[in-house]
Coordinates of N, CA, C and O and ligand atoms in Angstrom, one line a residue:
X217 N 6.8 -14.2 18.4 CA 7.2 -13.8 16.7 C 6.0 -14.7 15.7 O 6.8 -14.5 14.6
X218 N 5.2 -15.7 16.4 CA 4.6 -16.9 15.3 C 3.6 -16.1 15.1 O 3.0 -16.8 13.7
X219 N 2.8 -14.6 15.1 CA 1.8 -14.2 15.1 C 2.2 -13.8 13.3 O 3.3 -13.1 13.3
X220 N 0.7 -13.8 12.8 CA 1.2 -13.6 11.5 C 1.2 -11.9 11.5 O 0.8 -10.8 12.4
X221 N 1.6 -11.3 10.3 CA 1.9 -10.0 10.0 C 0.9 -9.1 10.5 O 1.0 -8.1 10.7
X222 N -0.2 -10.0 10.4 CA -1.8 -9.2 10.4 C -1.8 -9.1 11.1 O -2.2 -7.8 12.0
X223 N -1.8 -9.8 12.7 CA -1.8 -9.7 13.8 C -0.9 -8.6 14.3 O -1.2 -7.9 15.1
X224 N 0.6 -8.5 13.9 CA 1.4 -7.5 14.3 C 1.4 -6.0 13.8 O 1.6 -5.3 14.2
X225 N 0.4 -6.2 12.9 CA 0.3 -4.8 12.3 C -1.3 -4.0 13.0 O -1.8 -2.9 12.4
X226 N -2.0 -4.6 14.2 CA -2.9 -4.3 14.8 C -3.9 -4.9 14.1 O -5.0 -4.1 14.4
X227 N -4.1 -6.0 13.7 CA -5.6 -6.7 13.5 C -6.3 -5.8 11.8 O -5.8 -4.4 11.4
X228 N -7.3 -5.8 12.0 CA -8.3 -5.2 10.8 C -8.4 -3.6 11.4 O -8.2 -3.0 10.5
X229 N -8.1 -3.4 12.4 CA -8.3 -1.8 12.9 C -6.8 -1.6 12.6 O -7.6 -0.2 12.4
X230 N -6.0 -2.2 13.6 CA -4.7 -1.7 13.5 C -4.1 -1.0 11.5 O -3.8 -0.2 11.1
X231 N -5.1 -2.4 10.7 CA -4.4 -1.9 9.0 C -5.6 -1.1 8.2 O -5.1 -0.4 7.6
X232 N -6.4 -0.7 9.1 CA -7.5 0.4 8.4 C -6.7 2.1 9.0 O -6.8 2.7 8.3
X233 N -6.3 2.0 10.1 CA -5.6 3.2 10.2 C -4.7 2.8 9.8 O -4.1 4.7 9.1
X234 N -3.4 2.1 9.7 CA -2.8 2.9 8.0 C -3.0 2.6 7.5 O -2.2 3.6 6.4
X235 N -3.9 2.0 6.5 CA -4.3 2.1 5.2 C -5.0 4.0 5.0 O -4.7 4.5 4.0
X236 N -5.5 4.0 5.8 CA -6.0 5.7 5.7 C -5.1 6.6 6.0 O -4.9 7.8 5.0
X237 N -3.8 6.5 6.9 CA -3.0 7.3 6.7 C -2.0 7.1 4.7 O -1.3 8.3 4.4
X238 N -2.0 5.7 4.6 CA -1.2 5.7 3.7 C -1.5 6.8 2.4 O -0.7 6.9 1.4
X239 N -2.9 6.9 2.0 CA -3.6 7.7 1.0 C -4.0 8.7 1.1 O -3.7 9.5 0.8
X240 N -3.9 8.8 2.7 CA -3.7 10.9 2.8 C -2.2 11.1 2.5 O -1.8 12.3 1.7
X241 N -1.4 10.2 3.0 CA -0.2 10.4 2.7 C 0.3 11.0 0.7 O 0.8 11.3 0.7
X242 N -0.1 9.6 0.2 CA -0.5 9.7 -1.1 C -0.9 11.0 -2.3 O -0.7 11.7 -3.2
X243 N -2.0 11.3 -1.3 CA -2.6 12.7 -1.5 C -2.3 13.6 -1.2 O -2.6 14.8 -2.0
X244 N -1.1 14.0 -0.6 CA -0.4 14.8 0.0 C 0.9 15.4 -1.0 O 1.0 16.3 -0.9
X245 N 1.7 14.0 -1.2 CA 2.7 13.6 -2.2 C 3.1 13.9 -3.5 O 2.1 14.3 -4.2
X246 N 3.6 15.3 -2.9 CA 3.6 15.7 -4.9 C 4.2 15.1 -5.5 O 4.4 15.5 -7.2
X247 N 5.4 14.3 -5.7 CA 5.1 13.5 -6.3 C 4.2 12.2 -6.9 O 4.4 11.8 -8.5
X248 N 3.8 12.4 -6.6 CA 2.6 11.5 -7.0 C 0.8 11.5 -6.6 O -0.2 11.2 -7.0
X249 N 0.8 12.5 -6.7 CA -0.6 13.4 -6.1 C -1.5 13.3 -7.0 O -3.1 12.8 -6.9
X250 N -1.4 13.9 -8.1 CA -1.4 13.9 -9.4 C -2.4 12.7 -10.1 O -3.3 12.5 -10.1
X251 N -2.3 11.6 -9.4 CA -2.2 10.1 -10.0 C -3.9 10.4 -9.4 O -4.3 9.5 -9.9
X252 N -4.0 10.2 -7.7 CA -5.0 10.5 -7.3 C -6.0 11.1 -7.6 O -6.9 11.5 -6.4
X253 N -5.7 12.1 -7.9 CA -7.1 14.0 -7.9 C -8.3 13.5 -8.3 O -9.0 14.1 -7.5
X254 N -8.6 12.0 -9.1 CA -9.9 12.0 -9.5 C -10.3 10.7 -8.9 O -11.8 10.3 -9.1
X255 N -9.5 9.8 -7.5 CA -10.5 9.2 -6.8 C -11.2 9.4 -5.5 O -11.1 10.8 -5.3
X256 N -12.0 8.5 -5.4 CA -12.7 8.7 -4.5 C -12.2 8.3 -2.9 O -11.8 6.9 -2.8
X257 N -11.0 9.0 -2.7 CA -10.5 8.5 -1.4 C -10.7 7.9 -0.8 O -10.8 7.2 0.5
X258 N -12.3 8.2 0.3 CA -12.6 7.2 1.0 C -12.8 5.5 0.6 O -12.3 4.5 1.3
X259 N -13.1 5.1 -0.6 CA -13.3 3.8 -1.5 C -11.8 3.5 -1.2 O -11.8 2.8 -1.2
X260 N -10.6 4.0 -1.6 CA -9.1 4.4 -1.9 C -9.3 3.5 -0.6 O -8.2 2.5 -0.7
X261 N -9.5 4.0 0.4 CA -8.7 3.7 1.9 C -9.1 2.2 2.4 O -8.9 1.7 2.4
X262 N -10.7 2.3 1.9 CA -11.1 0.8 2.4 C -10.6 -0.2 1.3 O -10.6 -1.0 1.7
X263 N -10.5 -0.3 0.3 CA -9.7 -0.7 -0.6 C -8.1 -1.4 -0.3 O -8.0 -2.0 0.0
X264 N -7.7 -0.3 0.4 CA -6.3 -0.5 0.2 C -5.9 -1.4 1.7 O -5.1 -2.1 2.2
X265 N -6.6 -1.0 2.8 CA -7.1 -1.9 4.0 C -7.4 -3.4 4.2 O -6.8 -4.2 4.3
X266 N -8.5 -3.2 2.5 CA -8.5 -4.8 2.0 C -7.5 -5.4 1.7 O -7.7 -6.7 2.0
X267 N -6.9 -5.1 1.0 CA -5.7 -5.5 -0.1 C -4.4 -5.5 1.3 O -4.6 -6.9 1.2
X268 N -4.3 -5.5 1.7 CA -3.5 -5.0 3.4 C -3.6 -6.6 4.0 O -3.3 -7.3 4.3
X269 N -5.3 -6.2 4.4 CA -5.4 -7.3 5.5 C -5.8 -8.9 5.1 O -4.6 -9.9 5.9
X270 N -6.1 -8.9 3.5 CA -6.0 -10.1 3.2 C -4.3 -10.7 2.5 O -3.8 -11.4 2.9
X271 N -3.4 -9.4 2.5 CA -2.0 -9.8 2.1 C -0.6 -10.2 3.4 O -0.5 -10.3 2.8
X272 N -2.0 -9.5 4.4 CA -0.7 -10.2 5.9 C -0.9 -11.5 5.8 O -0.4 -11.3 7.8
X273 N -1.9 -11.9 5.9 CA -2.4 -13.3 6.8 C -3.9 -13.3 7.5 O -4.2 -14.0 8.4
X274 N -4.2 -11.8 7.5 CA -6.3 -11.7 8.1 C -7.2 -12.1 7.1 O -6.8 -13.3 6.0
X275 N -8.3 -12.2 7.3 CA -9.3 -12.6 6.8 C -8.8 -12.4 5.2 O -8.8 -11.0 5.1
X276 N -10.0 -13.0 4.6 CA -9.7 -12.7 2.4 C -10.5 -12.0 2.0 O -11.7 -12.8 1.6
X277 N -10.8 -10.6 2.5 CA -11.3 -9.3 2.1 C -11.1 -8.7 1.1 O -12.0 -8.0 0.8
X278 N -10.2 -9.1 0.2 CA -9.6 -8.1 -0.6 C -10.6 -8.7 -2.1 O -10.3 -9.6 -2.5
X279 N -11.7 -8.3 -2.5 CA -12.1 -8.5 -3.7 C -12.0 -7.4 -4.8 O -12.4 -7.9 -5.8
X280 N -11.2 -6.8 -5.3 CA -10.5 -5.9 -5.8 C -9.5 -6.9 -7.0 O -9.1 -7.9 -6.9
X281 N -9.2 -6.0 -8.1 CA -8.3 -6.3 -9.5 C -7.0 -6.8 -8.9 O -6.5 -6.3 -7.6
X282 N -5.8 -7.9 -9.3 CA -4.7 -7.7 -9.2 C -4.1 -6.6 -9.2 O -4.3 -6.5 -10.3
X283 N -3.0 -6.9 -8.7 CA -1.7 -5.9 -9.1 C -1.2 -5.4 -10.5 O -1.6 -3.9 -11.0
X284 N -1.1 -6.3 -11.1 CA -0.7 -6.2 -12.4 C -1.7 -5.8 -13.6 O -2.0 -4.2 -14.5
X285 N -3.1 -5.9 -13.4 CA -4.5 -5.3 -14.2 C -4.7 -3.8 -13.7 O -4.9 -3.1 -14.8
X286 N -4.6 -4.4 -12.3 CA -4.9 -2.8 -11.6 C -4.3 -1.5 -12.7 O -4.8 -0.4 -12.8
X287 N -3.0 -1.5 -12.4 CA -1.8 -0.9 -12.8 C -1.7 -0.7 -14.2 O -1.3 0.1 -14.5
X288 N -2.0 -1.6 -15.0 CA -1.4 -1.4 -16.6 C -2.0 -0.3 -17.2 O -3.2 0.6 -16.9
X289 N -0.7 0.2 -17.9 CA -1.0 0.8 -18.8 C -1.1 2.8 -18.1 O -1.0 3.6 -18.8
X290 N -0.5 2.6 -16.6 CA -0.8 4.2 -16.3 C 0.6 4.4 -16.4 O 0.7 5.7 -16.1
X291 N 1.5 4.0 -17.3 CA 3.3 4.2 -17.0 C 4.3 4.8 -15.8 O 5.0 6.1 -16.4
X292 N 3.4 3.8 -14.4 CA 4.1 4.1 -14.0 C 5.2 4.2 -13.6 O 6.3 3.1 -14.0
X293 N 6.6 5.4 -13.4 CA 8.1 4.9 -13.2 C 8.8 4.6 -11.7 O 7.8 5.0 -10.5
X294 N 9.6 4.5 -11.5 CA 11.0 3.9 -10.6 C 10.5 4.9 -10.0 O 10.1 4.7 -8.6
X295 N 10.9 6.6 -9.8 CA 10.5 8.1 -8.7 C 8.7 7.3 -8.4 O 8.9 8.1 -6.8
X296 N 8.2 6.9 -8.9 CA 6.9 7.6 -8.3 C 6.4 6.3 -7.1 O 6.0 6.0 -6.6
X297 N 6.8 4.5 -7.8 CA 6.8 3.4 -7.2 C 7.9 4.0 -5.6 O 7.3 3.4 -5.0
X298 N 9.0 4.2 -5.7 CA 9.8 4.4 -4.7 C 9.0 5.5 -3.5 O 9.0 6.1 -2.5
X299 N 8.4 6.6 -4.1 CA 6.7 7.6 -3.4 C 6.2 7.0 -2.8 O 6.0 6.9 -1.8
X300 N 5.1 5.8 -3.2 CA 4.6 5.1 -2.6 C 5.4 4.0 -1.5 O 4.5 3.7 -0.4
X301 N 6.1 4.0 -1.9 CA 7.1 3.2 -0.8 C 7.2 4.1 0.5 O 7.3 3.7 1.7
X302 N 7.8 5.2 0.3 CA 7.8 6.5 1.3 C 6.6 6.6 1.7 O 6.7 6.7 3.3
X303 N 5.6 6.8 1.3 CA 4.4 7.0 1.9 C 3.9 5.8 2.8 O 4.1 5.8 4.3
X304 N 4.6 5.0 2.5 CA 3.7 4.0 3.2 C 4.7 3.4 4.5 O 5.0 3.3 5.5
X305 N 6.1 3.7 4.4 CA 7.4 3.7 5.9 C 6.4 4.9 6.4 O 6.2 4.6 8.4
X306 N 6.1 6.0 6.1 CA 5.6 7.1 7.4 C 4.6 6.1 7.7 O 4.4 7.0 8.9
X307 N 3.9 5.8 6.6 CA 2.7 5.6 7.3 C 2.1 4.8 8.3 O 1.9 4.8 10.0
X308 N 4.1 3.9 7.6 CA 3.6 2.7 9.5 C 4.7 3.2 10.6 O 4.3 3.6 11.8
X309 N 5.6 4.6 10.8 CA 6.0 5.1 11.2 C 5.3 5.7 12.3 O 4.8 5.6 13.5
X310 N 3.9 6.0 11.7 CA 2.7 7.1 12.2 C 2.1 6.3 13.3 O 1.6 6.6 14.6
X311 N 1.8 5.1 13.2 CA 1.3 4.0 13.7 C 2.2 2.8 14.6 O 1.8 2.2 15.3
X312 N 3.8 3.9 14.4 CA 4.5 2.8 15.8 C 4.8 2.0 15.1 O 4.7 0.5 16.6
X313 N 4.9 1.5 14.1 CA 4.9 -0.4 13.4 C 5.9 -0.1 13.9 O 7.2 0.4 13.6
X314 N 6.7 -1.7 14.7 CA 8.1 -1.9 14.9 C 8.9 -1.8 13.6 O 8.2 -2.1 12.8
X315 N 10.6 -2.2 13.5 CA 11.0 -2.1 12.6 C 11.1 -3.7 11.6 O 11.0 -3.4 10.6
X316 N 11.3 -4.8 12.5 CA 10.6 -5.7 12.0 C 9.6 -5.8 10.8 O 9.7 -6.7 9.7
X317 N 8.5 -5.2 11.0 CA 7.3 -5.5 10.3 C 7.7 -4.6 9.6 O 6.4 -4.3 8.6
X318 N 8.2 -3.3 9.5 CA 8.4 -2.2 8.6 C 9.2 -2.9 7.4 O 9.0 -3.0 6.5
X319 N 10.2 -4.0 7.5 CA 11.0 -4.8 6.5 C 10.1 -5.8 6.2 O 10.1 -5.6 4.4
X320 N 9.2 -6.0 6.9 CA 8.3 -7.1 5.8 C 7.2 -6.3 5.3 O 7.2 -6.8 3.8
X321 N 7.0 -5.1 5.8 CA 5.9 -4.6 4.9 C 6.5 -4.2 3.4 O 6.3 -4.5 1.9
X322 N 7.6 -3.7 2.9 CA 8.5 -3.1 2.6 C 9.1 -3.8 1.7 O 9.1 -4.2 0.5
X323 N 9.5 -5.3 2.3 CA 9.4 -6.9 1.3 C 8.7 -6.7 0.5 O 8.8 -7.6 -0.8
X324 N 7.2 -7.1 1.2 CA 6.1 -7.2 0.1 C 5.7 -6.6 -1.2 O 5.7 -6.7 -2.1
X325 N 6.2 -4.9 -0.4 CA 5.6 -3.8 -1.7 C 6.7 -3.8 -2.5 O 6.2 -4.5 -3.8
X326 N 7.7 -4.4 -2.4 CA 8.6 -4.5 -3.1 C 9.0 -4.7 -4.5 O 9.0 -5.4 -5.4
X327 N 8.3 -6.8 -3.7 CA 8.5 -7.6 -4.5 C 7.3 -7.5 -5.6 O 6.9 -8.4 -6.4
X328 N 6.3 -6.8 -5.4 CA 5.0 -6.7 -6.7 C 5.7 -5.7 -8.0 O 4.8 -5.3 -8.7
X329 N 6.7 -4.5 -7.6 CA 7.4 -4.1 -8.5 C 6.8 -4.6 -9.9 O 6.8 -3.5 -10.8
X330 N 7.6 -5.1 -10.2 CA 7.5 -5.7 -11.6 C 6.2 -5.6 -12.1 O 5.1 -5.7 -13.8
X331 N 4.8 -5.8 -11.4 CA 3.2 -6.1 -11.4 C 2.7 -4.8 -11.7 O 2.0 -4.0 -11.9
X332 N 3.7 -3.3 -11.4 CA 2.9 -1.8 -11.3 C 4.1 -0.9 -12.2 O 3.2 -0.3 -12.3
X333 N 5.5 -1.1 -12.7 CA 5.6 0.0 -12.8 C 6.0 -0.5 -14.2 O 6.4 -1.3 -14.3
X334 N 6.1 0.6 -15.0 CA 6.4 0.9 -16.5 C 5.7 -0.5 -17.8 O 6.8 -1.0 -17.8
X335 N 3.9 -0.6 -17.6 CA 3.5 -1.2 -18.6 C 2.6 -1.5 -19.0 O 2.9 0.3 -18.9
Ligands
HEM5 C1 3.2 -2.2 -4.5 C2 3.0 -0.7 -5.0 C3 1.2 -0.6 -4.7 C4 0.4 -1.6 -4.5 C5 0.6 -3.0 -3.3 C6 -0.6 -1.3 -4.7 C7 -2.1 -1.1 -4.7 C8 -3.3 -0.4 -5.2 C9 -4.2 -1.1 -5.0 C10 -4.8 -2.4 -3.8 C11 -5.3 -0.5 -5.7 C12 -6.9 -0.4 -5.5 C13 -7.3 -1.5 -6.5 C14 -8.8 -1.4 -7.0 O1 -9.3 -0.7 -6.9 O2 -9.7 -2.6 -7.0 C15 -4.9 0.4 -6.7 C16 -5.6 1.7 -7.4 C17 -4.1 2.7 -7.8 N1 -2.8 2.9 -7.6 FE1 -1.6 1.0 -6.8 N2 -0.3 0.3 -5.4 C18 0.9 0.1 -5.9 C19 1.5 1.3 -6.9 C20 1.6 2.1 -7.1 C21 2.2 3.2 -7.8 C22 3.3 3.4 -7.6 C23 0.8 3.6 -8.1 C24 1.3 5.4 -8.9 C25 2.1 6.5 -7.9 C26 -0.5 3.9 -7.9 C27 -1.7 4.3 -8.3 C28 -2.5 4.0 -8.4 C29 -3.9 4.5 -8.9 C30 -3.8 5.9 -9.7 C31 -4.9 3.9 -8.1 C32 -6.5 4.2 -8.8 C33 -6.5 4.8 -7.8 C34 -8.7 4.7 -8.3 O3 -9.1 3.6 -8.3 O4 -9.2 5.6 -7.7 N3 0.0 2.6 -7.4 N4 -3.4 0.0 -6.1

């Protein structure tokens, strides 16, 4: 259990698969899909994977902005935040990620809540 979360999520390729499913889940989730209506989903998948890779102990490949700057002014509410967490958990389950890793990802995402919700 000493491997980084990055390794336990399947490294770069595993995380790319999870990020693809995550963005597909957002685009299909009626609670938040409208937020991504104008998005380039292929780009978003790539950036989401880079964010996860860098944030879980993999190579430092994320070149996007910090979470506070990205979501500022979007007026994201609590229900939307939970929808995001639901989509993330579903993407992990689809990729057969274990319970412990799901708990770790959930904790990391939840810890960013104050950067993302209603600002
Ligand atoms: C812990 C929770 C979240 C994380 C880690 C996260 C992460 C990210 C990342 C990495 C980006 C791309 C930044 C870039 O392109 O430089 C992004 C963009 C975005 N996020 Fe989030 N996000 C979270 C929650 C949410 C929620 C709850 C919503 C609304 C339902 C949301 C809506 C958006 C939108 C609309 C964009 C812009 C998409 C685009 O550029 O086309 N995010 N987010």
